Amino acid sequence: MERKVVFSGVQPSGSLTIGNYIGAIKNFATLQDEYDCFYCIVDLHAITVPQVPKDLRKRSLDVLALYVACGIDPDKSTLFMQSHVPAHAELSWVLNTITYMGQLNRMTQFKDKARKSEENLNAGLFTYPVLMAADILLYQTDFVPVGDDQKQHIELARDLAERFNNRYSETFKVPQGLYNEFGARIMSLQNPEVKMSKSDADENAFILLLDDKDAIRRKVKRAVTDSEGVIAYRDEQPGLKNLINIYSLFSNEKVESIVNRYEGVGYGKFKEDLAEVIIEGLLPIQEKYHYLMNNKDYLEEIYKKGADKAEYHAMKTLRKVYKKVGFIPRR
Ligand code: TYM
């Protein structure tokens, strides 16, 4: 029986946060034994905001090293750079022609970004979700493990797959999003109403996968809670709820058990322990990351092999698409 396919991607636009890790990357490794997994570094997406070329190259390699450091095995999963497989941009073009402007206008991420980057409101930001749909549909993907913030984009990918299939006959598999029950939305440590994001101007709002011990202790200590002073897991204490989620996801201890253990204990002690749990969880990842960054030849081998394998699968789909829309085959 053919194995089901998993596809996901991470932008190399800034250092990765524990939100990226818990919401997405942590799950990538657990899926690789059961599914055929493709994990991409979406550099084409990253240039929708201005990038310093040298930094973009470094960060793209960073994400690859972090994928592996987080337990993704390059012999089991296909790891590659999006720009190495031209079919992504090519399918994106075709899908652009069946995407309604109104659909893209409704994308909340676009609306947010448009507000924040008025001086760089480029067309790439607008059509960003179409490229993401192309990423997913090229591999006949069954499941897409992502955080909550990508839900609307996944819906668009499903919608475009169905529209294309209806118009030109069955071509794409209709993918499903895969969301982590508690970790799908890690919130900012400074404002628990908004998601933790690597692009937040306030450094205290996020913890990076590569933050050192002191930074982690400082950021957790400064995390916004409330004046109730009681450790409880409820919507009225969103800051604390977020911290308990992070504790639980790093320690694998159930929320209930954490709340019981800290009953009657102040926030200070809870935060001290939380910082240590995060430090302990990130340490092996950081060590492996540094080891890999000193072995760039190995990383190069991974992304080259990955691109060859990804391209083989992507081209199978693209050839079908080109044929169905009426392009003359070259050979
Ligand atoms: P990106 O690079 O912003 O984030 C990578 C992954 O991390 C998740 N994530 C979070 N999860 C929980 N809590 C948070 N605070 C948090 N912040 C980020 C994101 O949901 C994502 O899963 N558009 C995508 C990249 C992409 C993609 C794709 C993903 C391009 N093509 C195809 C899946 C399939 C993005 O910007 O992710």
Coordinates of C-alpha atoms and ligand atoms in Angstrom, one line a residue:
M1 CA 0.0 0.0 0.0
E2 CA 1.3 3.5 -0.8
R3 CA 2.2 5.6 2.1
K4 CA 0.4 8.9 2.7
V5 CA 2.3 12.1 2.0
V6 CA 3.1 14.9 4.5
F7 CA 4.3 18.3 3.3
S8 CA 5.2 21.4 5.4
G9 CA 7.5 24.4 5.1
V10 CA 9.2 27.0 7.3
Q11 CA 10.3 30.5 6.2
P12 CA 14.0 31.3 6.7
S13 CA 13.0 34.9 7.5
G14 CA 14.4 35.3 11.0
S15 CA 15.5 33.0 13.8
L16 CA 13.0 30.3 14.7
T17 CA 11.0 30.6 17.9
I18 CA 9.7 28.0 20.3
G19 CA 6.3 28.7 18.6
N20 CA 7.6 27.4 15.3
Y21 CA 9.0 24.4 17.1
I22 CA 6.0 23.5 19.2
G23 CA 3.4 24.4 16.5
A24 CA 5.1 22.7 13.6
I25 CA 8.7 21.3 13.6
K26 CA 8.4 19.1 16.7
N27 CA 5.6 17.2 15.0
F28 CA 7.6 16.8 11.7
A29 CA 9.9 14.2 13.2
T30 CA 7.1 12.2 14.7
L31 CA 5.4 11.8 11.3
Q32 CA 8.3 10.5 9.4
D33 CA 8.1 6.8 10.3
E34 CA 4.5 6.5 9.1
Y35 CA 4.4 8.9 6.1
D36 CA 6.4 10.0 3.1
C37 CA 7.5 13.4 4.4
F38 CA 8.6 16.5 2.5
Y39 CA 9.9 19.4 4.6
C40 CA 10.8 22.5 2.7
I41 CA 12.7 25.7 3.5
V42 CA 10.5 28.2 1.8
D43 CA 13.0 30.8 0.6
L44 CA 10.8 32.0 -2.3
H45 CA 8.2 33.0 0.4
A46 CA 10.8 34.7 2.5
I47 CA 11.6 37.4 -0.1
T48 CA 8.1 38.8 0.1
V49 CA 9.7 40.9 2.8
P50 CA 13.0 42.6 2.3
Q51 CA 16.0 40.4 3.0
V52 CA 19.7 40.9 3.2
P53 CA 21.0 38.3 0.7
K54 CA 23.9 37.1 2.8
D55 CA 21.6 36.7 5.9
L56 CA 19.0 34.9 3.8
R57 CA 21.6 32.3 2.8
K58 CA 22.7 31.8 6.4
R59 CA 19.2 31.5 7.7
S60 CA 18.2 29.0 5.0
L61 CA 21.0 26.8 6.1
D62 CA 20.0 27.5 9.8
V63 CA 16.5 26.2 9.2
L64 CA 17.9 23.0 7.5
A65 CA 20.3 22.4 10.4
L66 CA 17.4 23.0 12.9
Y67 CA 15.2 20.6 11.0
V68 CA 17.8 17.9 11.5
A69 CA 18.6 19.0 15.0
C70 CA 14.9 18.7 15.9
G71 CA 15.0 15.0 15.0
I72 CA 14.1 15.0 11.3
D73 CA 16.1 12.2 9.7
P74 CA 17.3 13.1 6.2
D75 CA 17.3 9.4 5.2
K76 CA 13.6 9.2 6.1
S77 CA 12.3 12.6 5.1
T78 CA 13.0 14.8 2.1
L79 CA 14.6 18.1 3.1
F80 CA 15.1 20.8 0.4
M81 CA 15.2 24.4 -0.5
Q82 CA 12.0 25.7 -2.3
S83 CA 14.0 27.7 -4.9
H84 CA 15.9 24.5 -5.9
V85 CA 12.7 23.0 -7.4
P86 CA 11.4 25.4 -10.1
A87 CA 8.1 23.6 -10.3
H88 CA 6.9 25.5 -7.2
A89 CA 7.1 28.8 -9.0
E90 CA 5.7 27.3 -12.2
L91 CA 2.6 25.7 -10.6
S92 CA 2.1 28.8 -8.6
W93 CA 1.7 30.7 -11.9
V94 CA -1.0 28.3 -13.1
L95 CA -2.8 28.4 -9.8
N96 CA -2.8 32.2 -9.9
T97 CA -5.0 32.0 -13.0
I98 CA -7.7 30.2 -11.1
T99 CA -7.5 32.2 -7.8
Y100 CA -10.0 34.9 -7.3
M101 CA -8.8 38.3 -6.2
G102 CA -11.6 38.4 -3.6
Q103 CA -10.2 35.2 -1.9
L104 CA -6.7 36.7 -1.5
N105 CA -8.2 40.0 -0.3
R106 CA -9.8 38.1 2.6
M107 CA -6.6 36.5 3.8
T108 CA -6.0 37.8 7.4
Q109 CA -2.2 37.3 7.2
F110 CA -2.1 39.5 4.1
K111 CA -4.3 42.2 5.8
D112 CA -2.0 42.1 8.8
K113 CA 1.1 42.3 6.7
A114 CA -0.4 45.0 4.5
R115 CA -1.0 47.1 7.6
K116 CA 2.6 46.6 8.9
S117 CA 4.5 47.0 5.7
E118 CA 2.7 49.8 3.7
E119 CA 6.0 50.9 2.2
N120 CA 6.6 47.4 0.7
L121 CA 3.2 46.3 -0.3
N122 CA 4.4 44.1 -3.1
A123 CA 2.4 41.7 -5.3
G124 CA 4.3 38.7 -3.8
L125 CA 2.7 39.4 -0.4
F126 CA -0.7 39.2 -2.0
T127 CA -0.1 36.0 -4.0
Y128 CA 1.9 34.4 -1.2
P129 CA -0.9 31.9 -0.3
V130 CA -1.1 30.7 -4.0
L131 CA 2.6 29.8 -3.9
M132 CA 1.9 27.9 -0.6
A133 CA -0.9 26.0 -2.3
A134 CA 1.5 25.1 -5.1
D135 CA 4.0 23.8 -2.5
I136 CA 1.4 21.5 -1.0
L137 CA -0.4 20.4 -4.2
L138 CA 2.8 19.5 -6.1
Y139 CA 3.4 16.5 -3.9
Q140 CA -0.1 15.1 -3.8
T141 CA -0.1 15.8 -0.1
D142 CA -2.5 14.2 2.3
F143 CA -1.5 16.1 5.5
V144 CA 0.0 19.4 6.3
P145 CA 1.3 19.8 9.9
V146 CA 1.2 23.6 10.7
G147 CA 0.2 26.0 13.4
D148 CA -3.2 27.6 13.7
D149 CA -2.2 30.7 11.8
Q150 CA -1.9 28.8 8.6
K151 CA -5.5 27.5 8.6
Q152 CA -6.9 30.0 6.1
H153 CA -4.0 29.2 3.7
I154 CA -4.6 25.5 3.9
E155 CA -8.3 26.2 3.1
L156 CA -7.2 28.1 0.0
A157 CA -5.0 25.1 -1.1
R158 CA -8.0 22.8 -0.7
D159 CA -10.2 25.1 -2.6
L160 CA -7.8 25.5 -5.5
A161 CA -7.3 21.8 -5.7
E162 CA -11.0 21.2 -5.9
R163 CA -11.5 24.0 -8.4
F164 CA -8.7 22.7 -10.7
N165 CA -10.0 19.1 -10.4
N166 CA -13.5 20.3 -11.4
R167 CA -12.4 22.4 -14.2
Y168 CA -9.8 20.0 -15.8
S169 CA -10.6 16.6 -14.3
E170 CA -9.0 14.9 -11.2
T171 CA -5.4 16.0 -10.8
F172 CA -4.7 17.0 -7.2
K173 CA -5.3 15.3 -3.9
V174 CA -7.2 17.6 -1.6
P175 CA -4.9 18.1 1.5
Q176 CA -5.8 18.3 5.1
G177 CA -4.2 20.5 7.8
L178 CA -2.8 18.8 10.9
Y179 CA -2.9 20.9 14.0
N180 CA -1.4 20.1 17.4
E181 CA -4.1 20.2 20.1
F182 CA -2.3 22.5 22.6
G183 CA 0.6 23.8 20.7
A184 CA -1.0 25.1 17.6
R185 CA -1.0 28.6 18.9
I186 CA 1.8 29.7 21.2
M187 CA 1.2 33.3 22.3
S188 CA 3.5 36.2 22.7
L189 CA 5.1 36.4 26.2
Q190 CA 4.4 40.1 26.3
N191 CA 0.9 40.1 24.9
P192 CA -1.0 36.8 25.2
E193 CA -3.6 38.1 22.8
V194 CA -1.3 37.8 19.8
K195 CA 0.7 34.8 18.6
M196 CA 4.4 34.5 19.3
S197 CA 6.2 35.7 16.2
K198 CA 9.8 35.9 15.1
S199 CA 9.0 39.2 13.5
D200 CA 7.8 40.8 16.8
A201 CA 9.7 44.1 17.5
D202 CA 9.9 43.3 21.2
E203 CA 12.5 40.6 21.8
N204 CA 11.0 39.7 25.1
A205 CA 7.9 38.5 23.3
F206 CA 9.5 35.4 22.0
I207 CA 12.0 32.7 22.9
L208 CA 14.3 31.6 20.1
L209 CA 15.4 28.0 19.6
L210 CA 19.0 29.3 19.8
D211 CA 18.5 31.6 22.8
D212 CA 21.1 31.0 25.5
K213 CA 20.2 30.1 29.1
D214 CA 20.3 33.7 30.4
A215 CA 18.1 35.0 27.7
I216 CA 15.5 32.2 28.3
R217 CA 15.5 32.9 32.1
R218 CA 15.2 36.6 31.5
K219 CA 12.4 36.4 29.0
V220 CA 10.3 33.9 31.1
K221 CA 10.8 36.0 34.2
R222 CA 9.5 39.0 32.3
A223 CA 6.6 37.2 30.7
V224 CA 3.3 38.9 31.3
T225 CA 0.9 37.1 33.7
D226 CA -1.9 38.7 35.8
S227 CA -2.6 39.9 39.3
E228 CA -4.6 36.9 40.4
G229 CA -1.6 35.2 41.9
V230 CA -3.1 31.7 41.6
I231 CA -1.8 29.0 39.3
A232 CA -4.8 28.0 37.2
Y233 CA -5.4 27.0 33.7
R234 CA -8.3 29.2 32.4
D235 CA -9.1 31.7 29.7
E236 CA -9.3 34.6 32.2
Q237 CA -5.5 34.1 32.8
P238 CA -4.3 33.9 29.2
G239 CA -0.6 34.7 29.9
L240 CA -0.4 32.0 32.5
K241 CA -2.3 29.6 30.4
N242 CA 0.2 30.1 27.6
L243 CA 3.1 29.4 30.0
I244 CA 1.5 26.3 31.3
N245 CA 1.0 25.1 27.7
I246 CA 4.7 25.7 27.0
Y247 CA 5.6 23.9 30.2
S248 CA 3.5 20.9 29.3
L249 CA 4.7 20.7 25.7
F250 CA 8.4 20.8 26.7
S251 CA 8.1 18.4 29.7
N252 CA 5.3 16.1 28.3
E253 CA 3.6 16.5 31.7
K254 CA -0.1 16.9 31.6
V255 CA -1.6 20.3 32.2
E256 CA -3.7 19.0 35.1
S257 CA -0.7 17.6 36.8
I258 CA 1.3 20.8 36.4
V259 CA -1.5 22.9 37.9
N260 CA -1.9 20.5 40.8
R261 CA 1.8 20.5 41.6
Y262 CA 2.0 24.3 41.6
E263 CA -1.2 24.8 43.7
G264 CA -0.4 27.5 46.3
V265 CA 3.0 28.2 44.8
G266 CA 3.7 31.7 43.5
Y267 CA 4.3 32.6 39.8
G268 CA 8.0 33.2 40.6
K269 CA 8.8 29.6 41.4
F270 CA 6.7 28.4 38.5
K271 CA 8.5 30.7 36.0
E272 CA 11.9 29.6 37.4
D273 CA 11.1 26.0 36.8
L274 CA 9.6 26.7 33.4
A275 CA 12.8 28.4 32.2
E276 CA 14.8 25.3 33.3
V277 CA 12.3 23.0 31.5
I278 CA 12.8 25.0 28.3
I279 CA 16.5 25.2 28.6
E280 CA 16.7 21.4 29.1
G281 CA 14.5 20.8 26.1
L282 CA 16.4 23.1 23.8
L283 CA 19.9 22.0 24.9
P284 CA 20.2 18.9 22.7
I285 CA 18.8 20.8 19.8
Q286 CA 21.3 23.6 20.2
E287 CA 24.2 21.2 20.5
K288 CA 23.2 19.3 17.4
Y289 CA 22.6 22.6 15.5
H290 CA 26.1 23.8 16.3
Y291 CA 27.6 20.5 15.3
L292 CA 25.8 20.6 12.0
M293 CA 26.7 24.2 11.2
N294 CA 30.4 23.1 11.5
N295 CA 29.7 20.3 9.0
K296 CA 28.3 22.3 6.1
D297 CA 29.3 19.7 3.5
Y298 CA 26.9 17.3 5.2
L299 CA 24.1 19.9 5.1
E300 CA 24.9 20.6 1.4
E301 CA 24.6 16.9 0.7
I302 CA 21.2 16.8 2.4
Y303 CA 19.7 19.7 0.4
K304 CA 21.1 18.5 -2.9
K305 CA 19.7 15.0 -2.5
G306 CA 16.5 16.4 -1.2
A307 CA 16.0 18.7 -4.2
D308 CA 16.6 15.8 -6.6
K309 CA 14.0 13.6 -4.9
A310 CA 11.5 16.5 -4.5
E311 CA 11.9 17.5 -8.1
Y312 CA 11.1 14.0 -9.3
H313 CA 7.8 14.0 -7.5
A314 CA 7.0 17.7 -8.2
M315 CA 7.6 17.2 -12.0
K316 CA 5.2 14.3 -12.2
T317 CA 2.4 16.6 -11.0
L318 CA 3.5 19.6 -13.0
R319 CA 3.6 17.6 -16.3
K320 CA 0.0 16.5 -15.7
V321 CA -1.1 20.1 -15.0
Y322 CA 0.6 21.5 -18.1
K323 CA -1.0 18.8 -20.2
K324 CA -4.4 19.4 -18.8
V325 CA -4.4 23.2 -19.3
G326 CA -3.4 22.7 -22.9
F327 CA 0.4 23.3 -23.2
I328 CA 2.2 21.4 -25.9
P329 CA 4.6 18.9 -24.3
R330 CA 8.3 19.6 -25.1
R331 CA 9.1 15.9 -25.7
Ligands
TYM1 P1 6.2 30.3 9.2 O1 7.6 30.2 8.7 O2 5.7 31.6 9.7 O3 6.1 29.3 10.5 C1 6.5 28.0 10.4 C2 5.5 27.1 11.1 O4 5.4 27.5 12.5 C3 4.1 27.7 12.9 N1 4.0 28.7 13.9 C4 3.4 28.6 15.1 N2 2.8 27.6 15.7 C5 2.3 27.8 16.9 N3 2.4 29.0 17.6 C6 3.1 30.0 17.1 N4 3.2 31.1 17.7 C7 3.6 29.9 15.7 N5 4.3 30.7 14.9 C8 4.5 30.0 13.8 C9 3.4 28.1 11.6 O5 2.0 27.8 11.7 C10 4.1 27.2 10.6 O6 3.5 25.9 10.6 N6 3.3 30.1 5.2 C11 4.1 29.3 6.1 C12 5.2 28.6 5.4 C13 4.8 27.7 4.2 C14 4.2 26.5 4.3 C15 4.0 26.0 3.0 C16 3.7 25.7 5.4 C17 5.0 28.0 2.9 N7 4.6 27.0 2.2 C18 3.4 24.8 2.7 C19 3.1 24.5 5.1 C20 2.9 24.1 3.8 C21 4.7 30.2 7.1 O7 4.8 31.4 6.9 O8 5.2 29.6 8.2

